[in-house]
Every structure is written in C-alpha cells, then in structure tokens.
C-alpha cells in the first residue's frame, strides 16, 4: 500500500463522517421537534380527555425540573463538578418571578404578608420587580451572577472534588437560613404564594389559560435549553469541559486557564436552574425556602445519575422518570417514597453506573439484540477496521461465498 | 541564534524546611537536548514543577529566553512556550487523539474562543501531520482510553508539540514501556530535537545512552556534575550517589570488567543477551554469596553500560590465569551476541576486537584451544 492511498482513504472517511454527522443532526432535530409537538398538542389532550387533567400540570412542573437537570448535567456530567447547591439558583429564579406576581396589585397596596410583620413600605429591592422585563432578566441573571461569583471564589482557589461539593452544600444552607429568617423582607419560612396572584386580570393558580401558557413555556424552554446545551457540548467548548473533567492539570499545562471555563459553566448551570425555578413556582403555586432544602438539591443530582451523566437526554429522562415515580409512589405509599428513592439511587450506582441512557447506548443494544434472537454486535479493534489492507481484503474477498 | 533558553540562578525550594532544591544553578542553550538524571528524591520533578510554575521557589530566579517566569501561573507559562510531559501519561481519556491534539493546538485559549471559534484548516492540517508523526493516524478517532500505554505516551508528546513550544520538558517518557516502544519514543524525541529545545528526565540508562548529548546529574537538589554521558558515568561522585557507596569491587576487578564490556561493545551495541551473560558471569566471579551476587548485578550494570578504551587496563592484568579468564569471558560474550543474531559466524567487529585482545594477552596457544573447547561444550 502506498502512502497516497492511505491519505485518500482518510480523506474519504473524513468527508463521509461530516456527511454522517450532518445526517445525524437532522435526524435529532426531527425527533426533538416531534417530541415537542407531542408534548404540546397530543399528550395534554389525551390526559384531559381521560380525566387526568392534573397530570398535565405535573408534567409541566417536571419538564421545568428537567431544565434544572440539564444544568446539573453540564456542571457534573460534563465538567465533573458535583454541585449540591443548585437549590440556591432554583429558589432565586422562583423568588424573582414570585415577587413580580406578588406585586400585581392595585397601585398603592403592598403584598398582604407585609402587614403581618408591621411593614408598611415596600422594601427597596422589591421596587424593580414591578417591571416585567426586569423580572424576566432577573430570573436568568441573578442566579447566574450568584453562581458566577460563588464559582469564581471557589475555582480561583482551586477548590475541587469533594471540597467543592461540601462548599456548595454549605452555601445552600447559608442561603436557606437567610431566606428562612427574613420575614420582613420575603415572608420567611412561609414563602411567597403565586396561585392567588392575578396576572392580566386572571388568577394565576386557577386560570387554565395561565397554567396552559406556562405548560407550553416549560416545553418550549426545555427544548431551547436542550438545544443550547447540545450546541455548547458538541463543539470545542464541550471537549474542553470533558478535558477539565478528565485531567485539569493537563488542561492547565496545555495553556488553558480552567478557572474561566468552570466559572462559565457553573454560571450557565445556575441560570438554567433559575429558569426551572421560575417555571416550577408558577405551576406549583408557591415558592418557599424549602426549595433550598439539602435533600432537594441532592435529588437533582439523582435525576441525572439515574438518567445518565453527560448525556443530556438522560438528564431530562431521569428528571421525568424519578419525579413521576415519586408522585406515583407517594400517592400509594406516602411513607415509603424516600426508601424507594434511596434504593433507586443505589441500584443505579451499582448496576447501571452510566445511568439508564448510558446503559442503553452500550450493553443495552446487545441486550435488545439478544432478546430479538439476533447476534450480538462484535466490536473489533478500530485499527483493524481502518487498516487499508483489511478493507481491501473485505471488499475483494470477504463477500464471496465460501467454497465448501 | 543560540542564546540561553533557560537560565536558573541559585534556586532553592523548601517544603517546611526540607530543601527539595538547594541552591541550584542551571543553564540550557537554545536547541539543546539535555538529559537530567539523578537518584530518587534528587529533586528532578520539583525542578520541572518550578520551571512550569506549579511550585513557586523559595529563593532564586528562573529565566526563560531572558524573561523571568516567577510572576506567571502554569497556563501562562505554557502559553509562553514551555510544554511539559508528565511522568504518567496524562491525556484526556474520553476524547479521541485527534480531539486531544486539537485542544492543545488551538491558538486562542479563552472561553469565548472555545465557544465561537472554529478549528482552522491550518490547525487541522497540523493535527493530521502530528498524528502521522506519532504513529496514531489509524487510531485518531477512537477514545484515548483504548490506547496502549506506549501510544498514550506518544500522544502526550504529540500534544506538547501541538502547543508549538520552544522548550519541551519531558519527565520519564519511557517508564513502563517495552524495549521496542522505548526505541520509538527515543527516535521521536531525537526527531523533535531538530527543531525544539528539550529537557528529559530519565532513569533508564540505556535510553539515556540512546538520546543523550549532554547530561546533568542532580543530587539532593543541586547539580552534581554535567557533561557527556561518558564523562558523567565515569565520575566517581556520580557512581557514589547512584549506588550510595564507593564501587564495591576492587580497581583490579573493575579492569577485568571493563575489558569484557569493551568486547561486548565492539560492534557498537550492547544486546540484552550479552548484558545478561556478562552480569551473571562477572557477579559469580566477584562473589560467591548468592545475595551478594544479586546486588553486584545491579551495580555492575551501571559500569558495563559504558564503552571506554581499555588498552591500558590490559597491560595491568598480569597473571596468566587471569589473562586466560578474561579471554574466556570475552569469548563467551561475543558468542552470546552472535547467537542472538541467529548467524553462526561471530560478527565482524567483535571478531576483530577479540583477535586484538588475544594478541595482546599473549596466551599460549594450547591454553587458547583448551578454553575454546570448554566454552563451546
């Protein structure tokens, strides 16, 4: 074999792989669009028709949680930083929108709970939340800035691994206690109710139009978040994140400063949690400091672990599966949900360390094939696949019927 | 231009009072290939840590192309043009070799560039060329975790080169490699030395011999001596620190050893078979105790790796018995090398040297035939 033919083969392969990648991307977009349409038009209709209208609201909330799961997947699955403090960003997003809704009052009035604590004047920091555009920006930017600031302090000092996890959890507890204690500012432990607020003359909690709108918003924003994360992780940025996870020291010695990348991805991840928090709050009717419960932030991590780390679809699936299992089980056996959750986590970690999707992509394929009575796929060493000599033999000799 | 690429002045690094580097001064010319050796704990890796900014020195100054490196952090130093290879291969296991190289190759390394920048055609071409150089073209698109240890080592060296640094720091590149892989890595480094300045830390003396032009020996955090490999290996201080003691064999024994070794080296290379044979025969000759023999083997292996002229040594071997012994051992050794190559005839250079030796030893002819028959039997 001459050198030129080898190069030609490589070129042809490169061209083919570009075409294949484009094809795969188109297929993926078609599937995503299909699922979105299904979620928007068919599933709510079916659920309502079969008298399960409540489930639509549940689905909407869980789709919102899936957005937070995407954020966890970015920071943990791809970059390898286990954050146990995403409840902070979730709550910040939720509070931002809830404050706006609380302020939908005839002019001159302030939200009711202030009277309980003898506050007669709206605190200064509530003022901007009269503005709808400001609220929209705040839902994204406040969690993003908090995550970015926290991340900068932590990552600049090269705090990694379990210390990072502990620090995020500590921050979570600090925020929890702060929100819990501030009755005069944000109604403390009682939180802010959104279901009794009115928006455009409709009551948020009971108006089907508003709830329907937020359901649609959840679906669309989940799609947008997925597309964004997909874009983020497929290019050079995605490879950088994986590189940081694999070997941060090597990244440093290759001339990259990992701090910037980690702050960036942590901030993005916080913003996603903030959006999720806002959507979730409206659909569940209330935001309280319980959103910053230690257990809830750990639950977010469990969704991703169950679905499959570093597989964005896995994060979404994990959030939906775990949450539906949670409602299903806690309706039937209210006391046992926590045990189920613990067991689920243990099973995933021990039996399916790559999560459901990770398993499907590897052993799952062969398992399905063997169920259908087909031979398992054989994975050969790639150099053999690409060896020009072997390819020549395959083409010219391999397809012949054997002589016997 | 051949200025100094690296200048280190009075460098001291202490960890809680323990001086890992002690008042070290070191210079390297542009385009040089330098090997740094030294026993465990000599401070070799700390030395690299200081140059690459991982450890900040307690005292002293480090200049790279006349510029002080002390205010910079690791990634800035990497961008200035110093690439470092670690002791164990550190590559991104979940990425493919191509992606590994592309990440190192990228010119602009900020977050924004990673977000919106695209790999340029020139970079892609560099990567393809590099994959060929390190022999991983066919495995360019499988995850790096599937590569063998040697391939990972080569990939990491490739990643260094992709950064297009001026100075490569390579920490034990052949640890844990087979002989064949070692040779490949050696060739790769020699090829790179054409266009880069390279500093290699290594333990494997055979490998050092393959690539070394100038060797620096570190001991207890300071430079012990510097020079060509022959100079360094003959330096009694080096022998002492490497073995922790004076040579345990006498001068006289050393001479016998040198003569035998010179036979083995006659064809310009030392095969494994020759080495084994020499070590086992000589250690048995110098000691009767099995444990002692084992220790001697290690020690002797350092001495026999050097090819030094022996003319003078020959004259000092006076007694006929010893002369006979030397002749016998030499004969053994050259036979070993011929058996290795599979041919019946002893190779030309060794045969000639052996003939010279026999002439020099001036043995009676009956002794000579007697000895040849014993060996062949």
Coordinates of C-alpha atoms in Angstrom, one line a residue, chain A residues 61-244:
Chain A
X61 CA -43.7 21.0 36.5
X62 CA -41.4 18.0 35.8
X63 CA -40.5 19.4 32.5
X64 CA -39.4 22.6 34.3
X65 CA -37.3 20.4 36.7
X66 CA -35.8 18.8 33.6
X67 CA -34.3 22.2 32.7
X68 CA -32.6 22.2 36.1
X69 CA -31.4 18.7 35.4
X70 CA -29.8 19.9 32.2
X71 CA -27.8 22.4 34.3
X72 CA -26.7 19.7 36.7
X73 CA -25.6 17.6 33.7
X74 CA -23.5 20.4 32.4
X75 CA -21.6 21.0 35.6
X76 CA -21.5 17.5 36.9
X77 CA -21.9 15.1 33.9
X78 CA -19.6 17.0 31.6
X79 CA -17.3 19.0 33.8
X80 CA -17.1 16.6 36.7
X81 CA -18.0 19.2 39.4
X82 CA -20.6 17.8 41.8
X83 CA -22.7 20.7 42.9
X84 CA -25.0 20.1 45.8
X85 CA -26.2 23.7 46.0
X86 CA -28.3 24.1 42.9
X87 CA -31.3 24.7 45.1
X88 CA -30.0 28.2 45.6
X89 CA -30.3 29.1 42.0
X90 CA -33.6 27.3 41.6
X91 CA -35.0 29.3 44.5
X92 CA -33.6 32.6 43.3
X93 CA -35.3 32.1 40.0
X94 CA -38.5 31.1 41.7
X95 CA -38.4 34.1 44.1
X96 CA -37.8 36.5 41.3
X97 CA -40.9 35.6 39.4
X98 CA -42.9 35.2 42.6
X99 CA -42.0 38.7 43.7
X100 CA -43.3 40.1 40.4
X101 CA -46.5 38.2 40.7
X102 CA -47.0 39.3 44.3
X103 CA -46.7 42.9 43.1
X104 CA -49.7 42.5 40.7
X105 CA -51.9 44.6 43.0
X106 CA -53.9 47.8 42.7
X107 CA -51.5 50.7 43.0
X108 CA -50.6 51.8 46.5
X109 CA -51.1 48.4 48.0
X110 CA -48.3 46.2 49.1
X111 CA -48.4 42.4 49.4
X112 CA -50.5 41.2 52.3
X113 CA -47.9 39.4 54.3
X114 CA -46.0 42.7 55.0
X115 CA -48.9 43.8 57.2
X116 CA -48.4 40.8 59.4
X117 CA -44.9 41.9 60.3
X118 CA -45.8 45.6 60.5
X119 CA -44.0 46.6 57.4
X120 CA -45.8 49.4 55.7
X121 CA -43.5 50.4 53.0
X122 CA -42.3 48.1 50.2
X123 CA -38.6 47.3 50.7
X124 CA -36.3 49.0 48.2
X125 CA -35.1 45.8 46.5
X126 CA -38.7 44.9 45.6
X127 CA -39.2 48.0 43.5
X128 CA -37.6 46.8 40.2
X129 CA -39.9 43.8 40.3
X130 CA -42.8 45.9 39.2
X131 CA -41.2 45.7 35.8
X132 CA -41.9 42.6 33.7
X133 CA -38.8 42.8 31.5
X134 CA -36.7 43.3 34.6
X135 CA -38.2 40.2 36.2
X136 CA -37.5 38.1 33.1
X137 CA -33.9 39.2 33.1
X138 CA -33.6 38.7 36.8
X139 CA -34.9 35.1 36.6
X140 CA -31.9 34.3 34.5
X141 CA -29.2 36.8 35.5
X142 CA -29.5 36.8 39.3
X143 CA -28.9 33.0 39.7
X144 CA -26.2 33.4 37.0
X145 CA -24.4 36.1 38.9
X146 CA -24.6 34.4 42.2
X147 CA -23.3 31.1 40.6
X148 CA -20.6 33.0 38.8
X149 CA -19.5 34.9 41.9
X150 CA -19.5 31.8 44.1
X151 CA -17.8 29.8 41.3
X152 CA -15.1 32.4 40.8
X153 CA -14.2 32.5 44.5
X154 CA -14.2 28.7 44.7
X155 CA -12.5 27.8 41.5
X156 CA -9.9 30.6 41.6
X157 CA -8.6 29.0 44.8
X158 CA -8.5 25.6 43.1
X159 CA -11.1 24.0 45.3
X160 CA -12.1 20.8 43.7
X161 CA -13.7 17.4 44.1
X162 CA -15.5 16.7 47.3
X163 CA -14.5 20.1 48.8
X164 CA -16.4 21.8 46.1
X165 CA -19.4 19.7 46.8
X166 CA -19.2 20.4 50.6
X167 CA -18.8 24.1 49.9
X168 CA -21.8 24.3 47.6
X169 CA -23.9 22.5 50.2
X170 CA -22.7 24.9 52.9
X171 CA -23.6 27.8 50.7
X172 CA -27.0 26.2 50.3
X173 CA -27.6 26.0 54.0
X174 CA -26.5 29.7 54.4
X175 CA -29.0 30.8 51.8
X176 CA -31.7 28.6 53.3
X177 CA -31.2 30.0 56.7
X178 CA -31.1 33.6 55.4
X179 CA -34.4 33.2 53.4
X180 CA -36.0 31.4 56.3
X181 CA -35.2 34.2 58.7
X182 CA -36.3 37.2 56.7
X183 CA -40.0 37.5 57.5
X184 CA -40.0 41.2 56.9
X185 CA -38.4 41.0 53.5
X186 CA -39.7 37.9 51.8
X187 CA -42.1 36.3 54.3
X188 CA -39.5 33.9 55.7
X189 CA -40.4 30.3 56.1
X190 CA -43.9 30.8 54.6
X191 CA -42.6 31.7 51.3
X192 CA -44.3 33.6 48.5
X193 CA -47.6 32.4 47.1
X194 CA -48.2 32.8 43.5
X195 CA -51.5 31.0 42.9
X196 CA -53.7 33.7 44.4
X197 CA -51.9 36.5 42.5
X198 CA -53.5 37.9 39.4
X199 CA -51.9 38.4 36.1
X200 CA -53.7 40.2 33.2
X201 CA -56.8 40.0 35.3
X202 CA -56.7 36.2 35.6
X203 CA -55.9 34.3 38.8
X204 CA -52.6 32.6 38.3
X205 CA -53.4 29.4 40.3
X206 CA -56.7 28.6 38.8
X207 CA -56.8 30.1 35.3
X208 CA -56.4 27.4 32.7
X209 CA -55.1 30.0 30.2
X210 CA -52.2 31.0 32.5
X211 CA -51.4 27.4 33.5
X212 CA -51.6 26.3 29.9
X213 CA -49.3 29.1 28.9
X214 CA -46.8 28.1 31.5
X215 CA -47.0 24.5 30.4
X216 CA -46.3 25.5 26.8
X217 CA -43.5 27.7 28.1
X218 CA -42.0 24.8 30.0
X219 CA -42.0 22.6 26.9
X220 CA -40.5 25.3 24.7
X221 CA -37.9 26.5 27.2
X222 CA -36.9 22.9 27.8
X223 CA -36.4 22.5 24.1
X224 CA -34.4 25.7 23.9
X225 CA -32.3 24.7 26.9
X226 CA -31.7 21.3 25.3
X227 CA -30.7 22.8 22.0
X228 CA -28.4 25.3 23.8
X229 CA -26.7 22.6 25.9
X230 CA -26.4 20.4 22.8
X231 CA -24.7 23.3 21.0
X232 CA -22.5 24.0 24.0
X233 CA -21.3 20.5 24.5
X234 CA -20.8 19.4 20.9
X235 CA -18.2 22.0 19.9
X236 CA -14.8 22.9 21.2
X237 CA -16.4 24.0 24.5
X238 CA -17.8 20.6 25.1
X239 CA -14.4 19.0 24.6
X240 CA -12.8 21.5 26.9
X241 CA -15.4 20.6 29.6
X242 CA -14.7 16.9 29.2
X243 CA -10.9 17.7 29.2
X244 CA -11.3 19.5 32.5

